[in-house]
Amino acid sequence: LCVWLLEGRWVGCKHCITGQHPPKNKRPKEPGENRIKPTNKKVKPKIPKIKDRDSADPTPKTQSIMTQLMDKGRFQKPAATLSLMAGQTLELRCKGNKIGWSYPAYLDTFKDTRLSVKQHERYGQLTLVNSTAADTGEFSCWGQLCTGYVCRRDEAKTGSTYIFFTEKGELFVPSPSHFDVVYLNPDRQAVVPCRVTVLSAKVTLHREFPAKEIPANGTDIVYDLKRGFVYLQPHSGHQGVVYCKAEAGGKSQISVKYQLLYAEVPRGPPSTTILASSNKVKGGDDLSVLCTVLGEPDVEVEFRWTYPGQKDERPVTIQDSWRLIHRGLGHTTRISQSVLSIEDFETIDAGYYICTAQNLQGQTTVATTVESS
């Protein structure tokens, strides 16, 4: 024979017998040798691809950390919008050892015991039992990055879903009142909050007088399922009483009515003035000091006083009040007042009377002097 193999490769022949040549593709088998044909193909080893982190987008991608409990103990990521029947129990979980939650303000306003929020070792849990149409709204969660007692929201780890709780006879999310006021400010959007409980409902906006439908044309007024009818650039011509109409499944329903009032006072710290009944008071006379703020109709104002007899615990009476005033052409302003009164003026009551008015946008301090005459 003239066939030798070295590690499965043809290497030549020695002492070949004349006239006998090995076949090109065959060779004799050794006793007991596996008859599977050896391969001579060279295979390139597969090198796993490694993502180049430096070339990736430096902006962290947001990953949804929210899951919803389904039937038989299954969990799945909820869609951007969900429709559930009223009465169902809702359970949401968000992965993380420190989770913040947001849910419809209705549940917070009334400190509803149907809602439970718990933090477990590896996830946060929100449970809502005996759901109603009024619970319709956005449910969201986020991870928190904490250093000591200071925590901030982790924008890379969030989750949210808007849930429609469908209830028989309730096409609109119920309102706590039968009539509501919406203030129109020229510097920001205004919302008529007719939200529905059925995703497929057709919703239209109507003026009570003169009776007509107000078109949501997409440029002046738009409809947002999660908010209601949005006035993009409110003006005094939008004033009046309006309501919404919803149609779904062959049924229709009218919402509560909304009074649209135009407010001319711009957003900002309180516009405050102070006035004393007299800046020179005789002993034994009465004194009153009035602090007045003109502001937006729906913005509350808090008052604080500093007065001469305060350290001596001089008895004074402080009375706060507010009312809406109409200043022509339907413009509406809120006037908030605080009155500090002193009976039987004494020498220790002479000095500076300081009023500080505060709202959500800031505070303003004014003062006046009262002398003893």
GROMACS .gro file of C-alpha atoms in nm:
model
  373
    1LEU     CA    1   0.000   0.000   0.000
    2CYS     CA    2   0.113   0.354  -0.065
    3VAL     CA    3  -0.124   0.553   0.154
    4TRP     CA    4  -0.017   0.725   0.472
    5LEU     CA    5  -0.218   0.974   0.671
    6LEU     CA    6  -0.081   1.223   0.911
    7GLU     CA    7  -0.350   1.375   1.130
    8GLY     CA    8  -0.609   1.312   0.855
    9ARG     CA    9  -0.410   1.476   0.573
   10TRP     CA   10  -0.252   1.321   0.258
   11VAL     CA   11   0.123   1.336   0.286
   12GLY     CA   12   0.247   1.115  -0.004
   13CYS     CA   13   0.360   0.759  -0.047
   14LYS     CA   14   0.671   0.547  -0.001
   15HIS     CA   15   0.773   0.214  -0.160
   16CYS     CA   16   0.483   0.237  -0.410
   17ILE     CA   17   0.405  -0.085  -0.594
   18THR     CA   18   0.434  -0.031  -0.969
   19GLY     CA   19   0.104  -0.012  -1.151
   20GLN     CA   20  -0.109   0.056  -0.846
   21HIS     CA   21  -0.225   0.405  -0.775
   22PRO     CA   22  -0.453   0.511  -0.496
   23PRO     CA   23  -0.792   0.645  -0.607
   24LYS     CA   24  -0.817   1.022  -0.600
   25ASN     CA   25  -1.094   1.037  -0.346
   26LYS     CA   26  -1.070   0.709  -0.168
   27ARG     CA   27  -0.827   0.526   0.054
   28PRO     CA   28  -0.830   0.185   0.223
   29LYS     CA   29  -0.996   0.170   0.562
   30GLU     CA   30  -0.806   0.043   0.860
   31PRO     CA   31  -0.979  -0.232   1.057
   32GLY     CA   32  -1.237  -0.080   1.291
   33GLU     CA   33  -1.193   0.266   1.145
   34ASN     CA   34  -1.501   0.488   1.126
   35ARG     CA   35  -1.614   0.502   0.766
   36ILE     CA   36  -1.735   0.864   0.784
   37LYS     CA   37  -1.540   1.065   0.531
   38PRO     CA   38  -1.303   1.308   0.701
   39THR     CA   39  -1.342   1.669   0.593
   40ASN     CA   40  -1.060   1.896   0.497
   41LYS     CA   41  -1.268   2.222   0.506
   42LYS     CA   42  -1.129   2.506   0.705
   43VAL     CA   43  -1.396   2.663   0.927
   44LYS     CA   44  -1.355   3.018   1.044
   45PRO     CA   45  -1.428   3.050   1.414
   46LYS     CA   46  -1.728   3.276   1.489
   47ILE     CA   47  -1.630   3.578   1.686
   48PRO     CA   48  -1.916   3.724   1.891
   49LYS     CA   49  -1.998   4.081   1.801
   50ILE     CA   50  -1.938   4.327   2.079
   51LYS     CA   51  -2.134   4.652   2.073
   52ASP     CA   52  -1.917   4.955   2.079
   53ARG     CA   53  -2.058   5.154   2.367
   54ASP     CA   54  -1.859   5.458   2.273
   55SER     CA   55  -2.021   5.476   1.931
   56ALA     CA   56  -2.371   5.431   2.073
   57ASP     CA   57  -2.610   5.713   2.145
   58PRO     CA   58  -2.494   5.867   2.473
   59THR     CA   59  -2.856   5.945   2.567
   60PRO     CA   60  -2.984   5.662   2.791
   61LYS     CA   61  -3.279   5.477   2.639
   62THR     CA   62  -3.594   5.478   2.848
   63GLN     CA   63  -3.710   5.130   2.941
   64SER     CA   64  -4.059   5.060   3.070
   65ILE     CA   65  -4.045   4.914   3.419
   66MET     CA   66  -4.423   4.870   3.452
   67THR     CA   67  -4.614   4.543   3.433
   68GLN     CA   68  -4.982   4.462   3.486
   69LEU     CA   69  -5.120   4.157   3.667
   70MET     CA   70  -5.336   3.955   3.427
   71ASP     CA   71  -5.545   3.645   3.496
   72LYS     CA   72  -5.389   3.334   3.653
   73GLY     CA   73  -5.096   3.528   3.794
   74ARG     CA   74  -4.947   3.631   3.460
   75PHE     CA   75  -4.780   3.970   3.416
   76GLN     CA   76  -4.735   4.171   3.097
   77LYS     CA   77  -4.632   4.520   3.000
   78PRO     CA   78  -4.944   4.738   2.961
   79ALA     CA   79  -5.018   4.923   2.639
   80ALA     CA   80  -5.015   5.302   2.623
   81THR     CA   81  -5.394   5.295   2.671
   82LEU     CA   82  -5.608   5.026   2.835
   83SER     CA   83  -5.983   4.971   2.861
   84LEU     CA   84  -6.109   4.794   3.172
   85MET     CA   85  -6.461   4.736   3.301
   86ALA     CA   86  -6.553   4.925   3.616
   87GLY     CA   87  -6.541   4.696   3.918
   88GLN     CA   88  -6.225   4.518   3.806
   89THR     CA   89  -5.921   4.513   4.033
   90LEU     CA   90  -5.614   4.681   3.889
   91GLU     CA   91  -5.266   4.575   3.999
   92LEU     CA   92  -4.955   4.739   3.856
   93ARG     CA   93  -4.594   4.664   3.946
   94CYS     CA   94  -4.282   4.861   3.868
   95LYS     CA   95  -3.935   4.711   3.903
   96GLY     CA   96  -3.705   4.884   4.151
   97ASN     CA   97  -3.633   4.917   4.521
   98LYS     CA   98  -3.747   5.282   4.532
   99ILE     CA   99  -4.049   5.359   4.315
  100GLY     CA  100  -4.250   5.681   4.281
  101TRP     CA  101  -4.613   5.676   4.163
  102SER     CA  102  -4.860   5.911   3.997
  103TYR     CA  103  -5.232   5.841   3.952
  104PRO     CA  104  -5.557   6.036   3.898
  105ALA     CA  105  -5.584   6.325   4.146
  106TYR     CA  106  -5.938   6.211   4.226
  107LEU     CA  107  -5.794   5.920   4.426
  108ASP     CA  108  -5.574   6.154   4.631
  109THR     CA  109  -5.835   6.425   4.685
  110PHE     CA  110  -6.067   6.194   4.872
  111LYS     CA  111  -5.793   5.979   5.034
  112ASP     CA  112  -5.958   5.678   4.877
  113THR     CA  113  -5.909   5.355   5.073
  114ARG     CA  114  -5.964   5.152   4.755
  115LEU     CA  115  -5.612   5.250   4.651
  116SER     CA  116  -5.305   5.081   4.799
  117VAL     CA  117  -4.942   5.166   4.718
  118LYS     CA  118  -4.666   4.947   4.865
  119GLN     CA  119  -4.290   4.921   4.824
  120HIS     CA  120  -4.139   4.573   4.825
  121GLU     CA  121  -3.773   4.475   4.815
  122ARG     CA  122  -3.754   4.454   4.435
  123TYR     CA  123  -4.067   4.627   4.307
  124GLY     CA  124  -4.334   4.883   4.385
  125GLN     CA  125  -4.699   4.776   4.381
  126LEU     CA  126  -5.017   4.975   4.314
  127THR     CA  127  -5.353   4.809   4.369
  128LEU     CA  128  -5.696   4.961   4.301
  129VAL     CA  129  -6.008   4.763   4.397
  130ASN     CA  130  -6.373   4.826   4.306
  131SER     CA  131  -6.273   5.059   4.022
  132THR     CA  132  -6.522   5.315   3.889
  133ALA     CA  133  -6.548   5.544   3.587
  134ALA     CA  134  -6.413   5.828   3.803
  135ASP     CA  135  -6.078   5.644   3.827
  136THR     CA  136  -6.014   5.693   3.454
  137GLY     CA  137  -5.677   5.857   3.396
  138GLU     CA  138  -5.299   5.823   3.378
  139PHE     CA  139  -5.114   5.578   3.603
  140SER     CA  140  -4.736   5.612   3.596
  141CYS     CA  141  -4.427   5.512   3.792
  142TRP     CA  142  -4.057   5.588   3.794
  143GLY     CA  143  -3.740   5.474   3.962
  144GLN     CA  144  -3.575   5.703   4.216
  145LEU     CA  145  -3.204   5.772   4.252
  146CYS     CA  146  -3.134   5.858   4.614
  147THR     CA  147  -2.835   6.004   4.792
  148GLY     CA  148  -2.910   5.993   5.160
  149TYR     CA  149  -3.256   6.142   5.205
  150VAL     CA  150  -3.247   6.334   4.876
  151CYS     CA  151  -3.404   6.153   4.580
  152ARG     CA  152  -3.447   6.243   4.216
  153ARG     CA  153  -3.643   6.086   3.936
  154ASP     CA  154  -3.460   5.837   3.712
  155GLU     CA  155  -3.585   5.934   3.365
  156ALA     CA  156  -3.434   5.617   3.215
  157LYS     CA  157  -3.663   5.394   3.420
  158THR     CA  158  -4.029   5.487   3.390
  159GLY     CA  159  -4.361   5.332   3.298
  160SER     CA  160  -4.711   5.462   3.229
  161THR     CA  161  -5.050   5.371   3.094
  162TYR     CA  162  -5.377   5.563   3.053
  163ILE     CA  163  -5.672   5.354   3.167
  164PHE     CA  164  -6.037   5.393   3.062
  165PHE     CA  165  -6.268   5.242   3.324
  166THR     CA  166  -6.590   5.179   3.133
  167GLU     CA  167  -6.906   5.192   3.342
  168LYS     CA  168  -7.265   5.145   3.227
  169GLY     CA  169  -7.442   5.479   3.186
  170GLU     CA  170  -7.120   5.683   3.227
  171LEU     CA  171  -6.967   5.802   2.900
  172PHE     CA  172  -6.796   6.094   3.075
  173VAL     CA  173  -6.561   6.078   3.371
  174PRO     CA  174  -6.794   6.194   3.653
  175SER     CA  175  -6.746   6.547   3.786
  176PRO     CA  176  -6.786   6.633   4.158
  177SER     CA  177  -7.010   6.928   4.064
  178HIS     CA  178  -7.284   7.000   3.812
  179PHE     CA  179  -7.128   7.330   3.705
  180ASP     CA  180  -6.765   7.428   3.680
  181VAL     CA  181  -6.562   7.738   3.594
  182VAL     CA  182  -6.276   7.746   3.343
  183TYR     CA  183  -6.058   8.057   3.338
  184LEU     CA  184  -5.920   8.177   3.007
  185ASN     CA  185  -5.577   8.337   3.033
  186PRO     CA  186  -5.419   8.497   2.726
  187ASP     CA  187  -5.073   8.362   2.811
  188ARG     CA  188  -5.151   7.989   2.842
  189GLN     CA  189  -5.382   7.709   2.729
  190ALA     CA  190  -5.724   7.651   2.885
  191VAL     CA  191  -5.889   7.310   2.916
  192VAL     CA  192  -6.257   7.213   2.925
  193PRO     CA  193  -6.207   6.878   3.101
  194CYS     CA  194  -6.470   6.657   2.932
  195ARG     CA  195  -6.288   6.325   2.941
  196VAL     CA  196  -6.459   6.005   2.834
  197THR     CA  197  -6.454   5.650   2.972
  198VAL     CA  198  -6.485   5.484   2.631
  199LEU     CA  199  -6.188   5.503   2.397
  200SER     CA  200  -6.402   5.494   2.082
  201ALA     CA  201  -6.647   5.766   2.192
  202LYS     CA  202  -6.711   6.059   1.958
  203VAL     CA  203  -6.698   6.386   2.153
  204THR     CA  204  -6.818   6.730   2.045
  205LEU     CA  205  -6.817   7.073   2.213
  206HIS     CA  206  -7.127   7.295   2.223
  207ARG     CA  207  -7.212   7.650   2.325
  208GLU     CA  208  -7.530   7.688   2.529
  209PHE     CA  209  -7.626   8.032   2.397
  210PRO     CA  210  -7.646   8.091   2.113
  211ALA     CA  211  -7.690   7.716   2.074
  212LYS     CA  212  -7.431   7.577   1.832
  213GLU     CA  213  -7.150   7.326   1.802
  214ILE     CA  214  -6.800   7.465   1.847
  215PRO     CA  215  -6.568   7.293   1.597
  216ALA     CA  216  -6.238   7.151   1.722
  217ASN     CA  217  -6.045   7.261   1.415
  218GLY     CA  218  -5.700   7.164   1.535
  219THR     CA  219  -5.564   7.518   1.517
  220ASP     CA  220  -5.768   7.711   1.774
  221ILE     CA  221  -5.928   7.423   1.967
  222VAL     CA  222  -5.820   7.058   1.979
  223TYR     CA  223  -5.959   6.752   2.155
  224ASP     CA  224  -5.723   6.547   2.370
  225LEU     CA  225  -5.860   6.216   2.505
  226LYS     CA  226  -5.652   6.251   2.820
  227ARG     CA  227  -5.738   6.616   2.892
  228GLY     CA  228  -6.053   6.731   2.711
  229PHE     CA  229  -6.105   7.026   2.476
  230VAL     CA  230  -5.794   7.245   2.474
  231TYR     CA  231  -5.812   7.615   2.383
  232LEU     CA  232  -5.466   7.680   2.241
  233GLN     CA  233  -5.484   8.062   2.243
  234PRO     CA  234  -5.771   8.174   2.467
  235HIS     CA  235  -5.927   8.517   2.416
  236SER     CA  236  -6.233   8.705   2.541
  237GLY     CA  237  -6.439   8.585   2.242
  238HIS     CA  238  -6.432   8.232   2.385
  239GLN     CA  239  -6.636   8.329   2.693
  240GLY     CA  240  -6.973   8.178   2.765
  241VAL     CA  241  -7.133   7.856   2.889
  242VAL     CA  242  -7.033   7.535   2.709
  243TYR     CA  243  -7.091   7.162   2.747
  244CYS     CA  244  -6.975   6.843   2.578
  245LYS     CA  245  -7.166   6.562   2.408
  246ALA     CA  246  -7.038   6.205   2.380
  247GLU     CA  247  -7.170   5.926   2.157
  248ALA     CA  248  -7.075   5.557   2.176
  249GLY     CA  249  -7.251   5.227   2.114
  250GLY     CA  250  -7.570   5.398   1.999
  251LYS     CA  251  -7.596   5.598   2.321
  252SER     CA  252  -7.527   5.965   2.390
  253GLN     CA  253  -7.466   6.170   2.702
  254ILE     CA  254  -7.430   6.538   2.792
  255SER     CA  255  -7.153   6.654   3.027
  256VAL     CA  256  -7.178   6.908   3.307
  257LYS     CA  257  -7.172   7.273   3.202
  258TYR     CA  258  -6.864   7.492   3.211
  259GLN     CA  259  -6.858   7.870   3.250
  260LEU     CA  260  -6.566   8.013   3.055
  261LEU     CA  261  -6.439   8.338   3.211
  262TYR     CA  262  -6.165   8.555   3.068
  263ALA     CA  263  -5.900   8.657   3.323
  264GLU     CA  264  -5.690   8.960   3.234
  265VAL     CA  265  -5.440   8.944   3.520
  266PRO     CA  266  -5.113   8.780   3.406
  267ARG     CA  267  -4.945   8.500   3.597
  268GLY     CA  268  -4.685   8.612   3.855
  269PRO     CA  269  -4.628   8.712   4.217
  270PRO     CA  270  -4.918   8.891   4.388
  271SER     CA  271  -4.989   9.250   4.292
  272THR     CA  272  -5.020   9.389   4.646
  273THR     CA  273  -5.117   9.721   4.807
  274ILE     CA  274  -5.150   9.826   5.172
  275LEU     CA  275  -5.361  10.101   5.324
  276ALA     CA  276  -5.416  10.211   5.686
  277SER     CA  277  -5.742  10.368   5.802
  278SER     CA  278  -5.521  10.650   5.930
  279ASN     CA  279  -5.145  10.702   5.949
  280LYS     CA  280  -5.183  10.913   6.268
  281VAL     CA  281  -5.394  10.759   6.541
  282LYS     CA  282  -5.489  10.895   6.880
  283GLY     CA  283  -5.469  10.681   7.192
  284GLY     CA  284  -5.790  10.487   7.248
  285ASP     CA  285  -5.896  10.502   6.881
  286ASP     CA  286  -5.934  10.198   6.659
  287LEU     CA  287  -5.697  10.114   6.372
  288SER     CA  288  -5.741   9.891   6.070
  289VAL     CA  289  -5.480   9.813   5.804
  290LEU     CA  290  -5.596   9.665   5.472
  291CYS     CA  291  -5.374   9.449   5.249
  292THR     CA  292  -5.518   9.387   4.899
  293VAL     CA  293  -5.412   9.157   4.614
  294LEU     CA  294  -5.546   9.152   4.258
  295GLY     CA  295  -5.476   8.822   4.087
  296GLU     CA  296  -5.593   8.533   3.878
  297PRO     CA  297  -5.942   8.402   3.957
  298ASP     CA  298  -5.823   8.052   4.044
  299VAL     CA  299  -5.502   8.136   4.233
  300GLU     CA  300  -5.520   8.141   4.612
  301VAL     CA  301  -5.325   8.394   4.820
  302GLU     CA  302  -5.188   8.358   5.172
  303PHE     CA  303  -5.119   8.660   5.397
  304ARG     CA  304  -4.868   8.709   5.680
  305TRP     CA  305  -4.843   9.013   5.907
  306THR     CA  306  -4.566   9.176   6.107
  307TYR     CA  307  -4.672   9.462   6.338
  308PRO     CA  308  -4.520   9.671   6.623
  309GLY     CA  309  -4.697   9.511   6.919
  310GLN     CA  310  -4.629   9.155   6.802
  311LYS     CA  311  -4.343   9.088   7.044
  312ASP     CA  312  -4.556   9.210   7.335
  313GLU     CA  313  -4.839   8.982   7.220
  314ARG     CA  314  -5.064   9.279   7.159
  315PRO     CA  315  -5.412   9.140   7.075
  316VAL     CA  316  -5.515   9.200   6.713
  317THR     CA  317  -5.785   9.065   6.484
  318ILE     CA  318  -5.694   8.941   6.135
  319GLN     CA  319  -5.963   8.856   5.883
  320ASP     CA  320  -5.898   8.721   5.531
  321SER     CA  321  -6.148   8.712   5.245
  322TRP     CA  322  -6.171   8.702   4.866
  323ARG     CA  323  -6.423   8.750   4.587
  324LEU     CA  324  -6.438   8.764   4.208
  325ILE     CA  325  -6.490   9.099   4.040
  326HIS     CA  326  -6.590   9.160   3.679
  327ARG     CA  327  -6.404   9.448   3.519
  328GLY     CA  328  -6.596   9.497   3.197
  329LEU     CA  329  -6.594   9.299   2.870
  330GLY     CA  330  -6.625   8.985   3.077
  331HIS     CA  331  -6.278   9.020   3.230
  332THR     CA  332  -6.264   8.851   3.570
  333THR     CA  333  -6.019   8.917   3.854
  334ARG     CA  334  -5.986   8.775   4.202
  335ILE     CA  335  -5.953   9.030   4.481
  336SER     CA  336  -5.803   8.888   4.800
  337GLN     CA  337  -5.790   9.098   5.118
  338SER     CA  338  -5.654   9.073   5.469
  339VAL     CA  339  -5.756   9.321   5.738
  340LEU     CA  340  -5.559   9.368   6.062
  341SER     CA  341  -5.761   9.549   6.330
  342ILE     CA  342  -5.658   9.696   6.666
  343GLU     CA  343  -5.889   9.835   6.931
  344ASP     CA  344  -5.782  10.107   7.177
  345PHE     CA  345  -5.464  10.219   7.003
  346GLU     CA  346  -5.165  10.250   7.240
  347THR     CA  347  -4.814  10.386   7.210
  348ILE     CA  348  -4.668  10.039   7.149
  349ASP     CA  349  -4.890  10.009   6.837
  350ALA     CA  350  -4.700  10.285   6.655
  351GLY     CA  351  -4.451  10.174   6.388
  352TYR     CA  352  -4.432   9.968   6.070
  353TYR     CA  353  -4.717   9.739   5.960
  354ILE     CA  354  -4.583   9.486   5.712
  355CYS     CA  355  -4.799   9.261   5.494
  356THR     CA  356  -4.656   8.969   5.292
  357ALA     CA  357  -4.878   8.812   5.026
  358GLN     CA  358  -4.780   8.481   4.868
  359ASN     CA  359  -4.911   8.265   4.583
  360LEU     CA  360  -4.763   7.976   4.384
  361GLN     CA  361  -4.555   8.212   4.170
  362GLY     CA  362  -4.387   8.403   4.453
  363GLN     CA  363  -4.445   8.661   4.723
  364THR     CA  364  -4.468   9.038   4.761
  365THR     CA  365  -4.414   9.247   5.075
  366VAL     CA  366  -4.557   9.594   5.136
  367ALA     CA  367  -4.548   9.820   5.443
  368THR     CA  368  -4.699  10.136   5.587
  369THR     CA  369  -4.620  10.348   5.893
  370VAL     CA  370  -4.866  10.442   6.165
  371GLU     CA  371  -4.778  10.714   6.417
  372SER     CA  372  -4.926  10.801   6.753
  373SER     CA  373  -5.074  11.151   6.757
   0.00000   0.00000   0.00000
